[in-house]
Amino acid sequence: MDLGLSGKAALVTGASKGIGAAVAIALAREGADVLAVARSSANLEAPGPANSAVRAGRIFSFQADLTEAAAFDAVHGEMLRLFGRIDILSNNAGSTKPGDFLALSDEAWEQGFALKFHSARRLARTCGPTLRAAKGCIVNTIGIMSRTAVIDYAMGGAVNTSLYHLTKALADLGVREGVRVNAVNPGRIATDRREQSLAKIIDARGISRADAEKELLDSCGIARFGTTEEVASAVCFLASERAGFINGAILDVDGGQTRGL
Ligand SMILES: NC(=O)c1ccc[n+]([C@@H]2O[C@H](COP(=O)([O-])OP(=O)(O)OC[C@H]3O[C@@H](n4cnc5c(N)ncnc54)[C@H](OP(=O)(O)O)[C@@H]3O)[C@@H](O)[C@H]2O)c1
């Protein structure tokens, strides 16, 4: 299926590793030109094209700390310098950690909101007019804990729910402005975060990695972990012409972990 992403200009944050890196590669494979943003250099290999009908896009790396106010004009300026437009904004920067609520510092809460929520909010504002001019779209990577509250992930959950709300609110603005705004909610994905969860179980229980994996999967009620490529595919679809009438949708990519309606 041709997603119609060839020649689009995409700004992808959190793109040095994990889900953001997979999104950058997947968009480029579909023919989009990508600015991959993170504090470290993304160093992503340019992919081959998805099929013979499209040329692979280019991936440029841009270093920016998205908790700093000066970063947003810099990132926006680089998109205009390289591509002269923004068709897709994919927000993936975020690394809110779980933790004992009573032990979490104010600074940890401020950092959690600063990176994931405020970077997405600030980019939406800074890039808004440019996205509007291109009739572009935003796809936010949130997380299933935006819908489910547990005390050991209260901070990540609060950040996620805020971004969930902002996604829906921006979709409302987008109706007037011609900018679609959607999100994906990843569940348990095979990233560094999964490794940290497994290491905790192995440390605490002294069990094998295979047993720890089974325990984690059972506790989530899923058959396997997802891959970053599976999340990226969902982002590509939501960013594509094929999703032209989808606005304000939050798509769970969680292997069925979320049971609620
Ligand atoms: N992995 C999962 O299972 C999962 C599940 C649900 C939701 N999510 C959400 O999906 C998103 C991506 O998760 P992930 O697991 O792929 O994360 P990750 O592997 O930790 O990657 C985070 C990305 O954000 C960048 N970043 C961190 N601090 C930054 C800063 N101050 N300024 C700019 N960039 C910064 C990192 O690059 P640098 O360190 O180089 O800056 C990296 O590229 C996050 O919002 C996460 O909450 C993930």
Coordinates of C-alpha atoms and ligand atoms in Angstrom, one line a residue:
M1 CA 0.0 0.0 0.0
D2 CA 1.4 3.4 -0.9
L3 CA 1.0 5.6 2.1
G4 CA 1.6 8.8 0.1
L5 CA 4.5 9.8 2.4
S6 CA 7.0 10.3 -0.4
G7 CA 8.5 13.8 -0.4
K8 CA 6.9 14.7 2.9
A9 CA 9.1 16.6 5.5
A10 CA 9.0 15.0 8.9
L11 CA 10.2 16.2 12.3
V12 CA 10.8 13.3 14.6
T13 CA 11.9 13.8 18.2
G14 CA 13.4 11.2 20.6
A15 CA 14.9 9.8 17.4
S16 CA 18.4 8.7 18.6
K17 CA 17.0 5.3 19.8
G18 CA 14.0 3.3 20.7
I19 CA 10.6 4.1 19.2
G20 CA 11.6 7.5 17.8
A21 CA 14.5 6.0 15.9
A22 CA 12.2 3.3 14.4
V23 CA 9.7 6.1 13.4
A24 CA 12.5 8.1 11.7
I25 CA 13.6 5.0 9.7
A26 CA 10.1 3.9 8.9
L27 CA 9.1 7.3 7.6
A28 CA 12.2 7.6 5.5
R29 CA 11.6 4.1 4.1
E30 CA 8.2 5.4 3.0
G31 CA 9.9 8.2 1.2
A32 CA 9.7 11.1 3.7
D33 CA 12.7 13.3 4.5
V34 CA 13.3 13.3 8.2
L35 CA 15.0 15.6 10.8
A36 CA 15.9 13.2 13.7
V37 CA 16.1 15.2 16.9
A38 CA 17.7 14.2 20.2
R39 CA 20.5 15.4 22.5
S40 CA 22.9 12.9 21.0
S41 CA 23.5 12.4 17.3
A42 CA 21.0 10.0 15.8
N43 CA 23.4 8.2 13.4
L44 CA 20.6 6.4 11.8
E45 CA 21.3 4.4 8.7
A46 CA 19.4 5.6 5.6
P47 CA 16.9 2.8 4.8
G48 CA 16.1 1.2 1.5
P49 CA 12.8 2.2 0.0
A50 CA 9.6 0.4 1.1
N51 CA 8.8 -0.6 -2.4
S52 CA 10.0 0.1 -6.0
A53 CA 7.3 2.8 -6.3
V54 CA 9.0 5.2 -3.8
R55 CA 12.5 6.5 -3.3
A56 CA 13.8 6.3 0.2
G57 CA 13.9 9.6 2.1
R58 CA 16.9 11.2 3.7
I59 CA 17.5 11.3 7.4
F60 CA 19.3 14.4 8.9
S61 CA 20.3 14.5 12.6
F62 CA 19.9 17.5 14.8
Q63 CA 21.1 17.8 18.4
A64 CA 18.8 19.7 20.8
D65 CA 17.8 19.4 24.4
L66 CA 14.0 19.6 24.3
T67 CA 13.8 20.7 27.9
E68 CA 15.5 24.0 27.0
A69 CA 13.3 26.9 25.7
A70 CA 15.8 27.8 23.0
A71 CA 15.6 24.4 21.3
F72 CA 12.2 24.9 19.7
D73 CA 12.9 27.8 17.4
A74 CA 16.2 26.1 16.6
V75 CA 14.5 22.8 15.6
H76 CA 11.8 24.7 13.6
G77 CA 14.5 26.8 11.9
E78 CA 16.4 23.7 10.9
M79 CA 13.2 22.2 9.3
L80 CA 12.7 25.3 7.3
R81 CA 16.4 25.5 6.3
L82 CA 16.5 21.9 5.1
F83 CA 13.0 21.4 3.7
G84 CA 11.1 24.7 3.7
R85 CA 8.1 23.0 5.2
I86 CA 6.8 20.6 7.9
D87 CA 4.3 17.9 6.9
I88 CA 4.6 15.6 9.9
L89 CA 5.5 16.2 13.6
S90 CA 6.2 13.0 15.5
N91 CA 6.8 13.5 19.2
N92 CA 8.6 10.6 20.9
A93 CA 11.0 12.3 23.3
G94 CA 10.2 11.2 26.8
S95 CA 11.6 8.9 29.5
T96 CA 9.4 9.2 32.5
K97 CA 10.5 6.6 35.0
P98 CA 8.3 4.6 37.4
G99 CA 9.0 4.9 41.1
D100 CA 7.7 5.0 44.6
F101 CA 5.3 8.0 44.7
L102 CA 6.4 9.0 48.2
A103 CA 10.1 9.0 47.1
L104 CA 9.7 11.0 43.8
S105 CA 11.2 14.4 44.1
D106 CA 9.6 17.6 42.8
E107 CA 12.5 17.9 40.3
A108 CA 11.7 14.4 38.9
W109 CA 8.1 15.5 38.3
E110 CA 9.2 18.8 36.7
Q111 CA 11.6 16.9 34.5
G112 CA 9.0 14.4 33.5
F113 CA 6.6 17.0 32.4
A114 CA 9.3 19.2 30.9
L115 CA 10.5 16.6 28.5
K116 CA 7.5 14.7 27.3
F117 CA 4.5 17.0 27.8
H118 CA 6.0 20.5 27.4
S119 CA 8.3 19.6 24.4
A120 CA 5.2 18.2 22.5
R121 CA 3.2 21.3 23.5
R122 CA 6.0 23.8 22.6
L123 CA 6.6 22.1 19.3
A124 CA 2.9 22.1 18.4
R125 CA 2.9 25.9 19.1
T126 CA 6.2 26.7 17.4
C127 CA 5.5 24.6 14.3
G128 CA 1.8 25.3 14.3
P129 CA 1.7 27.9 11.5
T130 CA 4.2 25.9 9.4
L131 CA 2.1 22.7 9.8
R132 CA -1.0 24.6 8.9
A133 CA 0.6 26.0 5.7
A134 CA 1.4 22.4 4.7
K135 CA -2.0 20.9 5.9
G136 CA 0.2 18.6 7.9
C137 CA -0.3 16.4 10.9
I138 CA 1.0 15.6 14.4
V139 CA 1.4 12.1 15.8
N140 CA 2.2 11.9 19.5
T141 CA 3.7 8.8 21.1
I142 CA 2.0 8.6 24.5
G143 CA 1.7 5.3 26.3
I144 CA -1.1 3.0 27.6
M145 CA -0.7 4.4 31.1
S146 CA -2.5 7.5 29.9
R147 CA -5.6 5.4 30.4
T148 CA -4.7 3.2 33.4
A149 CA -3.6 4.6 36.8
V150 CA -1.3 2.7 39.1
I151 CA 0.6 4.3 42.0
D152 CA 4.1 3.2 40.9
Y153 CA 3.7 4.9 37.6
A154 CA 1.8 7.9 38.8
M155 CA 4.2 10.4 37.4
G156 CA 4.5 8.8 33.9
G157 CA 0.7 8.3 33.9
A158 CA 0.0 11.9 34.8
V159 CA 2.4 13.1 32.0
N160 CA 0.8 10.7 29.5
T161 CA -2.8 11.7 30.4
S162 CA -1.8 15.3 30.0
L163 CA -0.5 14.6 26.5
Y164 CA -3.6 12.5 25.8
H165 CA -5.7 15.5 26.7
L166 CA -3.6 17.9 24.7
T167 CA -3.7 15.6 21.6
K168 CA -7.5 15.7 21.7
A169 CA -7.6 19.4 22.3
L170 CA -5.1 20.1 19.4
A171 CA -7.2 17.8 17.2
D172 CA -10.1 20.1 17.9
L173 CA -8.0 23.1 16.9
G174 CA -6.9 21.1 13.9
V175 CA -10.4 20.8 12.6
R176 CA -10.3 24.6 11.9
E177 CA -6.6 24.7 10.9
G178 CA -6.5 21.6 8.7
V179 CA -3.9 19.9 10.8
R180 CA -4.8 16.3 11.9
V181 CA -3.6 15.4 15.4
N182 CA -3.5 11.8 16.5
A183 CA -1.5 9.6 18.9
V184 CA -0.2 6.1 19.5
N185 CA -0.3 4.4 22.9
P186 CA 2.5 1.9 23.1
G187 CA 2.3 -0.9 25.6
R188 CA 5.2 -3.2 26.5
I189 CA 7.8 -2.6 23.7
A190 CA 11.2 -4.3 23.4
T191 CA 13.3 -1.2 24.2
D192 CA 15.7 -0.2 27.0
R193 CA 12.7 0.3 29.2
R194 CA 11.7 -3.4 28.9
E195 CA 15.3 -4.3 29.8
Q196 CA 15.1 -2.2 32.9
S197 CA 11.9 -3.9 34.0
L198 CA 13.4 -7.3 33.4
A199 CA 16.5 -6.4 35.3
K200 CA 14.4 -5.3 38.3
I201 CA 12.5 -8.7 38.3
I202 CA 15.7 -10.7 37.9
D203 CA 17.4 -8.7 40.7
A204 CA 14.5 -9.0 43.1
R205 CA 13.6 -12.6 42.5
G206 CA 16.8 -14.2 41.4
I207 CA 15.1 -15.9 38.5
S208 CA 16.3 -16.5 34.9
R209 CA 15.7 -14.0 32.1
A210 CA 13.2 -16.4 30.4
D211 CA 11.2 -16.7 33.7
A212 CA 11.4 -13.0 34.2
E213 CA 10.1 -12.4 30.7
K214 CA 7.2 -14.8 31.3
E215 CA 6.4 -13.2 34.6
L216 CA 6.3 -9.7 33.0
L217 CA 4.2 -10.9 30.0
D218 CA 1.8 -12.6 32.4
S219 CA 1.5 -9.6 34.6
C220 CA 0.6 -7.5 31.6
G221 CA -1.8 -10.1 30.2
I222 CA -0.1 -10.2 26.8
A223 CA 1.4 -13.0 24.7
R224 CA 4.6 -11.2 23.6
F225 CA 6.4 -7.9 23.7
G226 CA 5.8 -5.4 20.8
T227 CA 8.6 -4.1 18.6
T228 CA 9.6 -0.5 17.9
E229 CA 8.9 -1.2 14.2
E230 CA 5.3 -2.1 15.1
V231 CA 4.8 1.2 16.8
A232 CA 6.5 3.0 13.9
S233 CA 4.1 1.3 11.4
A234 CA 1.1 2.7 13.4
V235 CA 2.7 6.2 13.4
C236 CA 3.3 6.0 9.6
F237 CA -0.3 5.0 9.0
L238 CA -1.6 7.8 11.2
A239 CA 0.7 10.3 9.4
S240 CA -0.3 9.1 6.0
E241 CA -2.9 10.1 3.4
R242 CA -4.6 6.8 4.2
A243 CA -5.6 8.2 7.6
G244 CA -6.9 11.4 6.0
F245 CA -10.2 11.3 8.0
I246 CA -8.7 10.2 11.3
N247 CA -8.3 13.1 13.7
G248 CA -8.2 12.9 17.5
A249 CA -7.6 9.2 17.6
I250 CA -5.5 7.5 20.2
L251 CA -4.4 4.1 18.9
D252 CA -3.3 1.5 21.4
V253 CA -0.3 -0.5 20.1
D254 CA -0.2 -2.9 23.1
G255 CA -1.0 -6.4 22.0
G256 CA -4.3 -6.3 23.7
Q257 CA -3.0 -5.2 27.1
T258 CA -5.6 -2.5 27.6
R259 CA -8.9 -4.3 28.4
G260 CA -10.9 -1.2 29.2
L261 CA -13.3 0.3 26.7
Ligands
LIG1 N1 9.3 1.7 25.4 C1 8.1 1.4 25.8 O1 7.8 0.3 26.0 C2 7.1 2.5 25.9 C3 5.8 2.2 26.3 C4 4.9 3.3 26.4 C5 5.2 4.6 26.1 N2 6.5 4.8 25.6 C6 6.8 6.2 25.3 O2 7.4 6.3 24.0 C7 8.3 7.3 24.0 C8 9.7 6.7 23.5 O3 10.0 5.7 24.4 P1 11.4 4.9 24.2 O4 11.3 3.7 25.1 O5 11.7 4.7 22.7 O6 12.4 5.9 24.9 P2 14.0 5.8 24.9 O7 14.5 4.6 24.2 O8 14.4 6.2 26.3 O9 14.4 7.1 24.0 C9 14.1 8.4 24.4 C10 14.5 9.4 23.3 O10 14.3 10.7 23.8 C11 15.5 11.4 23.7 N3 15.6 12.4 24.8 C12 15.8 12.1 26.1 N4 15.9 13.3 26.8 C13 15.9 14.3 25.8 C14 16.0 15.7 25.9 N5 16.2 16.3 27.1 N6 16.0 16.4 24.7 C15 15.8 15.8 23.5 N7 15.7 14.4 23.4 C16 15.7 13.7 24.5 C17 16.6 10.3 23.8 O11 17.8 10.7 23.1 P3 19.0 11.5 23.9 O12 19.2 10.7 25.2 O13 20.1 11.3 22.9 O14 18.6 12.9 24.1 C18 16.0 9.2 23.0 O15 16.2 9.5 21.6 C19 8.4 7.9 25.4 O16 7.6 9.1 25.5 C20 7.9 6.8 26.2 O17 7.3 7.3 27.4 C21 7.4 3.8 25.5

